[in-house]
Amino acid sequence: MDRRYWMEISYRRMVMQTTNLKRALIGALFFLPFSTIADQANNSGTPESQSSELDIRPYQAEYKVFRGGSEYGKGSRSLLQVEDGLWYLETSTDVSWLFLSDRRQEKSWFKVFDDHVVPLQYKQKRSGTGPDYLSFVLFDHRLKKVKEIGDYDEFEAVYQPGVLDGASYQFQMMRDIQAGVKDITYPIIMSGENKEYRFKLIGEEELETPFGKLATVKLERIRGNKKRQTYVWLAKEYGYVVARIWQAKGGSEQADLQISHFKWLKQAPHPELKAALKVSAPPDKTK
């Protein structure tokens, strides 16, 4: 056994550990958004009043990503108003370990009708160590079609009412939880496949985060593969904003994402974001 052999073994181990961390982070940050809130709030993130009505408020949030107590990366999430009734959700992660890196970004444009999300366009981009990747999912409500255009494949299907993309379903879920919905199941289209995501409420818990101590509601993602576990904590005092996401595989922690900063943004339209839309928004409720 020479030195080059052991160097090769060490490199493969590092790549494997980093790949597992990447997968966990993707499943963590991209898997739930911060909810919007019905509070009147200032930029410090402190609610001024509570309302029983569900509402949409632009926000910006930041996260820290841990594993085994060490910090491996960061993430961010923003919700912006494009125009009346049209919204834009963006999520990004930047993770590094030694000389390996992974950067991912999701963008989703959607409309909201009577507290129901109608997706319009979804974009996912990946860069860093290894091959880059770019994918678009277009929801054409006029032609009743869903089309995905990616670097590696293309996918087209008939649009079924209620189907969401990999980011807009997250927004719908947070609004449903605020409304007291118990059975949380969503059909989505992602990576050329039709999938179903299910969650259940576990209970309440006081949680320490880099953002501070929060009263939270805990959820679990229901999977067919019982070796993987995902738990989510939602901050009750801040409109059920995601406070933490923890993932494990085979009982071993893979990623621990925690909120580190949050602020509410001014309710101002960003019409420049509409220029990136490849399909027209539906003029009224989709049936």
PDB file of C-alpha atoms in Angstrom:
ATOM      1  CA  MET A   1       0.000   0.000   0.000  1.00  0.00           C
ATOM      2  CA  ASP A   2       1.722   3.182  -1.131  1.00  0.00           C
ATOM      3  CA  ARG A   3       1.027   6.763  -0.201  1.00  0.00           C
ATOM      4  CA  ARG A   4      -0.964   7.481  -3.369  1.00  0.00           C
ATOM      5  CA  TYR A   5      -3.367   4.671  -2.489  1.00  0.00           C
ATOM      6  CA  TRP A   6      -4.167   6.139   0.927  1.00  0.00           C
ATOM      7  CA  MET A   7      -4.482   9.631  -0.553  1.00  0.00           C
ATOM      8  CA  GLU A   8      -7.030   8.242  -3.029  1.00  0.00           C
ATOM      9  CA  ILE A   9      -8.986   6.527  -0.227  1.00  0.00           C
ATOM     10  CA  SER A  10      -9.016   9.748   1.828  1.00  0.00           C
ATOM     11  CA  TYR A  11     -10.211  11.780  -1.170  1.00  0.00           C
ATOM     12  CA  ARG A  12     -13.065   9.358  -1.880  1.00  0.00           C
ATOM     13  CA  ARG A  13     -14.179   9.516   1.736  1.00  0.00           C
ATOM     14  CA  MET A  14     -14.215  13.318   1.639  1.00  0.00           C
ATOM     15  CA  VAL A  15     -16.241  13.320  -1.585  1.00  0.00           C
ATOM     16  CA  MET A  16     -18.739  10.829  -0.138  1.00  0.00           C
ATOM     17  CA  GLN A  17     -19.201  12.792   3.096  1.00  0.00           C
ATOM     18  CA  THR A  18     -19.609  16.064   1.197  1.00  0.00           C
ATOM     19  CA  THR A  19     -22.099  14.495  -1.222  1.00  0.00           C
ATOM     20  CA  ASN A  20     -24.198  13.247   1.705  1.00  0.00           C
ATOM     21  CA  LEU A  21     -24.103  16.717   3.255  1.00  0.00           C
ATOM     22  CA  LYS A  22     -25.164  18.322  -0.036  1.00  0.00           C
ATOM     23  CA  ARG A  23     -28.138  15.982  -0.363  1.00  0.00           C
ATOM     24  CA  ALA A  24     -29.190  16.692   3.186  1.00  0.00           C
ATOM     25  CA  LEU A  25     -28.932  20.441   2.673  1.00  0.00           C
ATOM     26  CA  ILE A  26     -30.930  20.324  -0.540  1.00  0.00           C
ATOM     27  CA  GLY A  27     -33.645  18.380   1.237  1.00  0.00           C
ATOM     28  CA  ALA A  28     -33.511  20.822   4.110  1.00  0.00           C
ATOM     29  CA  LEU A  29     -33.417  24.373   2.809  1.00  0.00           C
ATOM     30  CA  PHE A  30     -35.366  23.754  -0.384  1.00  0.00           C
ATOM     31  CA  PHE A  31     -37.953  21.697   1.349  1.00  0.00           C
ATOM     32  CA  LEU A  32     -39.732  24.356   3.416  1.00  0.00           C
ATOM     33  CA  PRO A  33     -40.021  28.118   3.068  1.00  0.00           C
ATOM     34  CA  PHE A  34     -40.668  30.719   5.657  1.00  0.00           C
ATOM     35  CA  SER A  35     -44.367  31.314   5.870  1.00  0.00           C
ATOM     36  CA  THR A  36     -45.839  34.706   5.310  1.00  0.00           C
ATOM     37  CA  ILE A  37     -47.695  36.203   8.207  1.00  0.00           C
ATOM     38  CA  ALA A  38     -50.879  38.119   8.951  1.00  0.00           C
ATOM     39  CA  ASP A  39     -49.076  40.360  11.460  1.00  0.00           C
ATOM     40  CA  GLN A  40     -48.383  44.029  11.058  1.00  0.00           C
ATOM     41  CA  ALA A  41     -44.595  43.929  11.629  1.00  0.00           C
ATOM     42  CA  ASN A  42     -41.601  46.231  11.530  1.00  0.00           C
ATOM     43  CA  ASN A  43     -38.218  45.518   9.970  1.00  0.00           C
ATOM     44  CA  SER A  44     -36.853  44.148  13.236  1.00  0.00           C
ATOM     45  CA  GLY A  45     -39.123  41.127  12.821  1.00  0.00           C
ATOM     46  CA  THR A  46     -41.144  41.788  15.997  1.00  0.00           C
ATOM     47  CA  PRO A  47     -44.922  41.413  15.478  1.00  0.00           C
ATOM     48  CA  GLU A  48     -46.940  44.463  16.451  1.00  0.00           C
ATOM     49  CA  SER A  49     -50.347  42.838  16.271  1.00  0.00           C
ATOM     50  CA  GLN A  50     -52.032  39.547  15.368  1.00  0.00           C
ATOM     51  CA  SER A  51     -54.751  38.943  12.796  1.00  0.00           C
ATOM     52  CA  SER A  52     -56.856  35.870  12.074  1.00  0.00           C
ATOM     53  CA  GLU A  53     -56.699  36.583   8.337  1.00  0.00           C
ATOM     54  CA  LEU A  54     -54.025  34.946   6.237  1.00  0.00           C
ATOM     55  CA  ASP A  55     -51.916  37.502   4.456  1.00  0.00           C
ATOM     56  CA  ILE A  56     -48.754  37.699   2.355  1.00  0.00           C
ATOM     57  CA  ARG A  57     -45.839  39.820   3.569  1.00  0.00           C
ATOM     58  CA  PRO A  58     -42.491  40.184   1.786  1.00  0.00           C
ATOM     59  CA  TYR A  59     -39.529  39.059   3.862  1.00  0.00           C
ATOM     60  CA  GLN A  60     -35.838  38.204   3.811  1.00  0.00           C
ATOM     61  CA  ALA A  61     -34.284  35.468   5.947  1.00  0.00           C
ATOM     62  CA  GLU A  62     -30.840  33.981   6.515  1.00  0.00           C
ATOM     63  CA  TYR A  63     -29.731  30.621   7.872  1.00  0.00           C
ATOM     64  CA  LYS A  64     -26.674  28.862   9.219  1.00  0.00           C
ATOM     65  CA  VAL A  65     -26.028  25.222   8.354  1.00  0.00           C
ATOM     66  CA  PHE A  66     -24.464  22.900  10.939  1.00  0.00           C
ATOM     67  CA  ARG A  67     -23.375  19.300  11.119  1.00  0.00           C
ATOM     68  CA  GLY A  68     -21.990  17.735  14.251  1.00  0.00           C
ATOM     69  CA  GLY A  69     -21.794  21.173  15.857  1.00  0.00           C
ATOM     70  CA  SER A  70     -19.604  22.635  13.074  1.00  0.00           C
ATOM     71  CA  GLU A  71     -20.801  25.289  10.643  1.00  0.00           C
ATOM     72  CA  TYR A  72     -20.626  24.187   6.994  1.00  0.00           C
ATOM     73  CA  GLY A  73     -22.490  26.863   5.095  1.00  0.00           C
ATOM     74  CA  LYS A  74     -25.277  29.382   4.871  1.00  0.00           C
ATOM     75  CA  GLY A  75     -28.598  29.895   3.169  1.00  0.00           C
ATOM     76  CA  SER A  76     -31.115  32.614   2.382  1.00  0.00           C
ATOM     77  CA  ARG A  77     -34.752  32.927   1.421  1.00  0.00           C
ATOM     78  CA  SER A  78     -36.708  35.914   0.101  1.00  0.00           C
ATOM     79  CA  LEU A  79     -40.330  36.540  -0.817  1.00  0.00           C
ATOM     80  CA  LEU A  80     -41.044  39.552  -3.043  1.00  0.00           C
ATOM     81  CA  GLN A  81     -44.180  41.007  -4.594  1.00  0.00           C
ATOM     82  CA  VAL A  82     -43.902  41.246  -8.388  1.00  0.00           C
ATOM     83  CA  GLU A  83     -47.254  42.983  -8.795  1.00  0.00           C
ATOM     84  CA  ASP A  84     -50.732  42.679  -7.315  1.00  0.00           C
ATOM     85  CA  GLY A  85     -51.418  38.962  -6.811  1.00  0.00           C
ATOM     86  CA  LEU A  86     -48.120  37.840  -8.359  1.00  0.00           C
ATOM     87  CA  TRP A  87     -45.255  36.702  -6.095  1.00  0.00           C
ATOM     88  CA  TYR A  88     -41.638  35.594  -6.357  1.00  0.00           C
ATOM     89  CA  LEU A  89     -39.894  33.216  -3.936  1.00  0.00           C
ATOM     90  CA  GLU A  90     -36.114  32.729  -4.074  1.00  0.00           C
ATOM     91  CA  THR A  91     -33.998  30.288  -2.068  1.00  0.00           C
ATOM     92  CA  SER A  92     -30.231  29.768  -2.142  1.00  0.00           C
ATOM     93  CA  THR A  93     -27.579  27.724  -0.355  1.00  0.00           C
ATOM     94  CA  ASP A  94     -23.793  27.978  -0.344  1.00  0.00           C
ATOM     95  CA  VAL A  95     -21.991  25.070   1.289  1.00  0.00           C
ATOM     96  CA  SER A  96     -18.246  24.330   1.361  1.00  0.00           C
ATOM     97  CA  TRP A  97     -16.063  21.674   2.926  1.00  0.00           C
ATOM     98  CA  LEU A  98     -12.290  21.750   2.435  1.00  0.00           C
ATOM     99  CA  PHE A  99     -11.786  22.257  -1.319  1.00  0.00           C
ATOM    100  CA  LEU A 100     -15.295  21.105  -2.310  1.00  0.00           C
ATOM    101  CA  SER A 101     -18.251  23.456  -2.828  1.00  0.00           C
ATOM    102  CA  ASP A 102     -21.930  23.356  -3.716  1.00  0.00           C
ATOM    103  CA  ARG A 103     -24.138  26.337  -4.582  1.00  0.00           C
ATOM    104  CA  ARG A 104     -27.836  26.016  -5.359  1.00  0.00           C
ATOM    105  CA  GLN A 105     -30.617  28.428  -6.178  1.00  0.00           C
ATOM    106  CA  GLU A 106     -34.379  28.069  -6.618  1.00  0.00           C
ATOM    107  CA  LYS A 107     -36.764  30.664  -8.047  1.00  0.00           C
ATOM    108  CA  SER A 108     -40.544  30.396  -8.208  1.00  0.00           C
ATOM    109  CA  TRP A 109     -43.193  32.731  -9.640  1.00  0.00           C
ATOM    110  CA  PHE A 110     -46.779  32.090  -8.555  1.00  0.00           C
ATOM    111  CA  LYS A 111     -50.189  33.694  -8.044  1.00  0.00           C
ATOM    112  CA  VAL A 112     -52.509  33.288  -5.054  1.00  0.00           C
ATOM    113  CA  PHE A 113     -56.289  32.912  -5.460  1.00  0.00           C
ATOM    114  CA  ASP A 114     -58.405  32.580  -2.282  1.00  0.00           C
ATOM    115  CA  ASP A 115     -55.415  31.209  -0.331  1.00  0.00           C
ATOM    116  CA  HIS A 116     -54.575  28.695  -3.080  1.00  0.00           C
ATOM    117  CA  VAL A 117     -51.239  28.876  -4.873  1.00  0.00           C
ATOM    118  CA  VAL A 118     -51.156  28.687  -8.685  1.00  0.00           C
ATOM    119  CA  PRO A 119     -47.590  28.088  -9.957  1.00  0.00           C
ATOM    120  CA  LEU A 120     -46.339  29.800 -13.105  1.00  0.00           C
ATOM    121  CA  GLN A 121     -42.624  29.156 -13.405  1.00  0.00           C
ATOM    122  CA  TYR A 122     -39.886  27.393 -11.440  1.00  0.00           C
ATOM    123  CA  LYS A 123     -36.124  27.562 -11.954  1.00  0.00           C
ATOM    124  CA  GLN A 124     -33.373  25.533 -10.309  1.00  0.00           C
ATOM    125  CA  LYS A 125     -29.641  26.103 -10.737  1.00  0.00           C
ATOM    126  CA  ARG A 126     -26.644  24.258  -9.320  1.00  0.00           C
ATOM    127  CA  SER A 127     -22.903  25.101  -9.522  1.00  0.00           C
ATOM    128  CA  GLY A 128     -19.690  24.231  -7.711  1.00  0.00           C
ATOM    129  CA  THR A 129     -17.583  21.069  -7.550  1.00  0.00           C
ATOM    130  CA  GLY A 130     -18.821  18.620 -10.177  1.00  0.00           C
ATOM    131  CA  PRO A 131     -21.245  19.215 -13.066  1.00  0.00           C
ATOM    132  CA  ASP A 132     -23.421  22.339 -13.153  1.00  0.00           C
ATOM    133  CA  TYR A 133     -27.172  22.043 -13.694  1.00  0.00           C
ATOM    134  CA  LEU A 134     -29.992  24.315 -14.831  1.00  0.00           C
ATOM    135  CA  SER A 135     -33.705  23.485 -15.135  1.00  0.00           C
ATOM    136  CA  PHE A 136     -36.945  25.378 -15.904  1.00  0.00           C
ATOM    137  CA  VAL A 137     -40.509  24.219 -15.218  1.00  0.00           C
ATOM    138  CA  LEU A 138     -43.205  26.190 -17.064  1.00  0.00           C
ATOM    139  CA  PHE A 139     -46.898  25.994 -16.097  1.00  0.00           C
ATOM    140  CA  ASP A 140     -48.889  27.104 -19.139  1.00  0.00           C
ATOM    141  CA  HIS A 141     -52.460  27.480 -17.873  1.00  0.00           C
ATOM    142  CA  ARG A 142     -53.765  28.630 -21.249  1.00  0.00           C
ATOM    143  CA  LEU A 143     -52.631  25.391 -22.942  1.00  0.00           C
ATOM    144  CA  LYS A 144     -53.074  23.357 -19.725  1.00  0.00           C
ATOM    145  CA  LYS A 145     -49.542  21.970 -19.964  1.00  0.00           C
ATOM    146  CA  VAL A 146     -46.493  21.631 -17.742  1.00  0.00           C
ATOM    147  CA  LYS A 147     -43.113  21.572 -19.434  1.00  0.00           C
ATOM    148  CA  GLU A 148     -39.672  21.111 -17.907  1.00  0.00           C
ATOM    149  CA  ILE A 149     -36.560  22.081 -19.853  1.00  0.00           C
ATOM    150  CA  GLY A 150     -33.254  20.982 -18.316  1.00  0.00           C
ATOM    151  CA  ASP A 151     -29.607  20.500 -19.171  1.00  0.00           C
ATOM    152  CA  TYR A 152     -30.067  16.734 -19.220  1.00  0.00           C
ATOM    153  CA  ASP A 153     -33.671  16.033 -20.192  1.00  0.00           C
ATOM    154  CA  GLU A 154     -37.085  17.452 -21.094  1.00  0.00           C
ATOM    155  CA  PHE A 155     -40.494  16.603 -19.655  1.00  0.00           C
ATOM    156  CA  GLU A 156     -44.022  17.547 -20.693  1.00  0.00           C
ATOM    157  CA  ALA A 157     -47.379  16.655 -19.124  1.00  0.00           C
ATOM    158  CA  VAL A 158     -51.004  17.784 -18.934  1.00  0.00           C
ATOM    159  CA  TYR A 159     -51.487  20.287 -16.118  1.00  0.00           C
ATOM    160  CA  GLN A 160     -53.623  18.960 -13.276  1.00  0.00           C
ATOM    161  CA  PRO A 161     -55.236  21.564 -10.956  1.00  0.00           C
ATOM    162  CA  GLY A 162     -53.535  21.583  -7.574  1.00  0.00           C
ATOM    163  CA  VAL A 163     -50.124  20.480  -8.820  1.00  0.00           C
ATOM    164  CA  LEU A 164     -47.285  22.691  -7.517  1.00  0.00           C
ATOM    165  CA  ASP A 165     -43.565  23.143  -8.100  1.00  0.00           C
ATOM    166  CA  GLY A 166     -40.634  22.457  -5.775  1.00  0.00           C
ATOM    167  CA  ALA A 167     -40.911  25.850  -4.067  1.00  0.00           C
ATOM    168  CA  SER A 168     -44.543  27.010  -4.380  1.00  0.00           C
ATOM    169  CA  TYR A 169     -45.828  23.909  -2.561  1.00  0.00           C
ATOM    170  CA  GLN A 170     -43.764  25.031   0.408  1.00  0.00           C
ATOM    171  CA  PHE A 171     -45.552  28.365   0.498  1.00  0.00           C
ATOM    172  CA  GLN A 172     -48.945  26.640   0.214  1.00  0.00           C
ATOM    173  CA  MET A 173     -48.090  24.328   3.106  1.00  0.00           C
ATOM    174  CA  MET A 174     -47.168  27.166   5.449  1.00  0.00           C
ATOM    175  CA  ARG A 175     -50.435  28.946   4.711  1.00  0.00           C
ATOM    176  CA  ASP A 176     -52.381  25.719   5.312  1.00  0.00           C
ATOM    177  CA  ILE A 177     -50.703  25.217   8.684  1.00  0.00           C
ATOM    178  CA  GLN A 178     -51.626  28.767   9.683  1.00  0.00           C
ATOM    179  CA  ALA A 179     -55.221  27.926   8.723  1.00  0.00           C
ATOM    180  CA  GLY A 180     -55.204  24.789  10.904  1.00  0.00           C
ATOM    181  CA  VAL A 181     -55.081  22.138   8.160  1.00  0.00           C
ATOM    182  CA  LYS A 182     -54.048  18.763   9.639  1.00  0.00           C
ATOM    183  CA  ASP A 183     -53.653  16.502   6.603  1.00  0.00           C
ATOM    184  CA  ILE A 184     -50.779  18.100   4.708  1.00  0.00           C
ATOM    185  CA  THR A 185     -50.223  16.405   1.342  1.00  0.00           C
ATOM    186  CA  TYR A 186     -49.126  18.039  -1.923  1.00  0.00           C
ATOM    187  CA  PRO A 187     -48.639  16.763  -5.487  1.00  0.00           C
ATOM    188  CA  ILE A 188     -45.630  18.407  -7.128  1.00  0.00           C
ATOM    189  CA  ILE A 189     -43.597  18.207 -10.327  1.00  0.00           C
ATOM    190  CA  MET A 190     -39.838  18.139  -9.863  1.00  0.00           C
ATOM    191  CA  SER A 191     -36.955  16.773 -11.964  1.00  0.00           C
ATOM    192  CA  GLY A 192     -39.336  15.400 -14.564  1.00  0.00           C
ATOM    193  CA  GLU A 193     -41.349  13.395 -12.038  1.00  0.00           C
ATOM    194  CA  ASN A 194     -44.729  13.565 -10.341  1.00  0.00           C
ATOM    195  CA  LYS A 195     -44.228  13.310  -6.590  1.00  0.00           C
ATOM    196  CA  GLU A 196     -46.261  13.557  -3.410  1.00  0.00           C
ATOM    197  CA  TYR A 197     -44.979  15.216  -0.229  1.00  0.00           C
ATOM    198  CA  ARG A 198     -46.655  14.489   3.115  1.00  0.00           C
ATOM    199  CA  PHE A 199     -46.178  16.022   6.576  1.00  0.00           C
ATOM    200  CA  LYS A 200     -47.751  15.673  10.015  1.00  0.00           C
ATOM    201  CA  LEU A 201     -47.820  17.857  13.137  1.00  0.00           C
ATOM    202  CA  ILE A 202     -45.939  16.467  16.159  1.00  0.00           C
ATOM    203  CA  GLY A 203     -46.415  19.049  18.934  1.00  0.00           C
ATOM    204  CA  GLU A 204     -45.073  22.235  20.504  1.00  0.00           C
ATOM    205  CA  GLU A 205     -41.510  22.903  21.670  1.00  0.00           C
ATOM    206  CA  GLU A 206     -39.379  25.792  22.909  1.00  0.00           C
ATOM    207  CA  LEU A 207     -36.329  26.104  20.667  1.00  0.00           C
ATOM    208  CA  GLU A 208     -32.941  27.838  20.924  1.00  0.00           C
ATOM    209  CA  THR A 209     -31.652  29.234  17.606  1.00  0.00           C
ATOM    210  CA  PRO A 210     -28.996  31.756  16.491  1.00  0.00           C
ATOM    211  CA  PHE A 211     -31.964  34.114  16.046  1.00  0.00           C
ATOM    212  CA  GLY A 212     -33.024  33.607  19.682  1.00  0.00           C
ATOM    213  CA  LYS A 213     -35.387  31.482  21.772  1.00  0.00           C
ATOM    214  CA  LEU A 214     -38.634  30.679  19.968  1.00  0.00           C
ATOM    215  CA  ALA A 215     -41.918  28.962  20.766  1.00  0.00           C
ATOM    216  CA  THR A 216     -42.372  26.484  17.918  1.00  0.00           C
ATOM    217  CA  VAL A 217     -44.585  23.807  16.403  1.00  0.00           C
ATOM    218  CA  LYS A 218     -42.770  20.656  15.310  1.00  0.00           C
ATOM    219  CA  LEU A 219     -43.542  18.744  12.096  1.00  0.00           C
ATOM    220  CA  GLU A 220     -42.278  15.523  10.565  1.00  0.00           C
ATOM    221  CA  ARG A 221     -42.027  14.678   6.899  1.00  0.00           C
ATOM    222  CA  ILE A 222     -43.618  11.295   6.148  1.00  0.00           C
ATOM    223  CA  ARG A 223     -41.425   9.196   3.842  1.00  0.00           C
ATOM    224  CA  GLY A 224     -41.590   5.717   2.387  1.00  0.00           C
ATOM    225  CA  ASN A 225     -37.923   5.298   3.309  1.00  0.00           C
ATOM    226  CA  LYS A 226     -37.863   5.070   7.122  1.00  0.00           C
ATOM    227  CA  LYS A 227     -34.057   5.325   7.214  1.00  0.00           C
ATOM    228  CA  ARG A 228     -34.323   9.057   6.504  1.00  0.00           C
ATOM    229  CA  GLN A 229     -35.771  11.472   9.055  1.00  0.00           C
ATOM    230  CA  THR A 230     -36.712  15.122   8.611  1.00  0.00           C
ATOM    231  CA  TYR A 231     -38.120  17.376  11.336  1.00  0.00           C
ATOM    232  CA  VAL A 232     -39.180  21.008  11.019  1.00  0.00           C
ATOM    233  CA  TRP A 233     -39.791  23.610  13.722  1.00  0.00           C
ATOM    234  CA  LEU A 234     -42.086  26.592  12.991  1.00  0.00           C
ATOM    235  CA  ALA A 235     -41.949  29.805  15.062  1.00  0.00           C
ATOM    236  CA  LYS A 236     -45.471  30.483  16.378  1.00  0.00           C
ATOM    237  CA  GLU A 237     -44.813  34.094  17.379  1.00  0.00           C
ATOM    238  CA  TYR A 238     -43.625  34.973  13.879  1.00  0.00           C
ATOM    239  CA  GLY A 239     -46.471  33.570  11.811  1.00  0.00           C
ATOM    240  CA  TYR A 240     -45.056  30.015  11.764  1.00  0.00           C
ATOM    241  CA  VAL A 241     -41.791  30.985  10.142  1.00  0.00           C
ATOM    242  CA  VAL A 242     -39.421  28.021   9.791  1.00  0.00           C
ATOM    243  CA  ALA A 243     -36.992  28.157  12.704  1.00  0.00           C
ATOM    244  CA  ARG A 244     -35.075  24.929  12.166  1.00  0.00           C
ATOM    245  CA  ILE A 245     -34.856  21.892   9.858  1.00  0.00           C
ATOM    246  CA  TRP A 246     -32.993  18.785  11.015  1.00  0.00           C
ATOM    247  CA  GLN A 247     -32.208  15.748   8.854  1.00  0.00           C
ATOM    248  CA  ALA A 248     -30.726  12.352   9.634  1.00  0.00           C
ATOM    249  CA  LYS A 249     -30.113   9.099   7.799  1.00  0.00           C
ATOM    250  CA  GLY A 250     -29.866   5.800   9.620  1.00  0.00           C
ATOM    251  CA  GLY A 251     -29.879   7.676  12.930  1.00  0.00           C
ATOM    252  CA  SER A 252     -26.859   9.799  11.956  1.00  0.00           C
ATOM    253  CA  GLU A 253     -27.239  13.586  11.645  1.00  0.00           C
ATOM    254  CA  GLN A 254     -26.671  14.913   8.134  1.00  0.00           C
ATOM    255  CA  ALA A 255     -27.702  18.568   8.359  1.00  0.00           C
ATOM    256  CA  ASP A 256     -29.068  21.037  10.887  1.00  0.00           C
ATOM    257  CA  LEU A 257     -30.324  24.298   9.363  1.00  0.00           C
ATOM    258  CA  GLN A 258     -31.205  27.105  11.799  1.00  0.00           C
ATOM    259  CA  ILE A 259     -32.539  30.612  11.320  1.00  0.00           C
ATOM    260  CA  SER A 260     -29.968  33.313  12.107  1.00  0.00           C
ATOM    261  CA  HIS A 261     -31.623  36.500  10.815  1.00  0.00           C
ATOM    262  CA  PHE A 262     -35.074  37.598   9.678  1.00  0.00           C
ATOM    263  CA  LYS A 263     -36.675  40.874   8.650  1.00  0.00           C
ATOM    264  CA  TRP A 264     -39.879  42.014   7.022  1.00  0.00           C
ATOM    265  CA  LEU A 265     -39.583  44.012   3.814  1.00  0.00           C
ATOM    266  CA  LYS A 266     -41.670  46.887   2.528  1.00  0.00           C
ATOM    267  CA  GLN A 267     -44.769  45.887   0.584  1.00  0.00           C
ATOM    268  CA  ALA A 268     -43.466  47.350  -2.670  1.00  0.00           C
ATOM    269  CA  PRO A 269     -43.905  45.750  -6.140  1.00  0.00           C
ATOM    270  CA  HIS A 270     -40.864  44.560  -8.095  1.00  0.00           C
ATOM    271  CA  PRO A 271     -42.142  44.652 -11.708  1.00  0.00           C
ATOM    272  CA  GLU A 272     -38.660  43.893 -13.093  1.00  0.00           C
ATOM    273  CA  LEU A 273     -39.072  40.297 -11.871  1.00  0.00           C
ATOM    274  CA  LYS A 274     -41.957  39.795 -14.303  1.00  0.00           C
ATOM    275  CA  ALA A 275     -39.635  40.099 -17.294  1.00  0.00           C
ATOM    276  CA  ALA A 276     -38.209  36.645 -16.557  1.00  0.00           C
ATOM    277  CA  LEU A 277     -41.609  34.933 -16.895  1.00  0.00           C
ATOM    278  CA  LYS A 278     -41.832  32.733 -19.988  1.00  0.00           C
ATOM    279  CA  VAL A 279     -45.594  32.137 -19.729  1.00  0.00           C
ATOM    280  CA  SER A 280     -48.516  34.447 -19.038  1.00  0.00           C
ATOM    281  CA  ALA A 281     -50.129  34.490 -15.617  1.00  0.00           C
ATOM    282  CA  PRO A 282     -53.751  33.266 -15.495  1.00  0.00           C
ATOM    283  CA  PRO A 283     -56.145  36.233 -15.490  1.00  0.00           C
ATOM    284  CA  ASP A 284     -58.480  34.717 -12.896  1.00  0.00           C
ATOM    285  CA  LYS A 285     -59.101  31.560 -10.870  1.00  0.00           C
ATOM    286  CA  THR A 286     -57.994  28.334 -12.503  1.00  0.00           C
ATOM    287  CA  LYS A 287     -60.603  25.599 -12.422  1.00  0.00           C
TER     288      LYS A 287
END
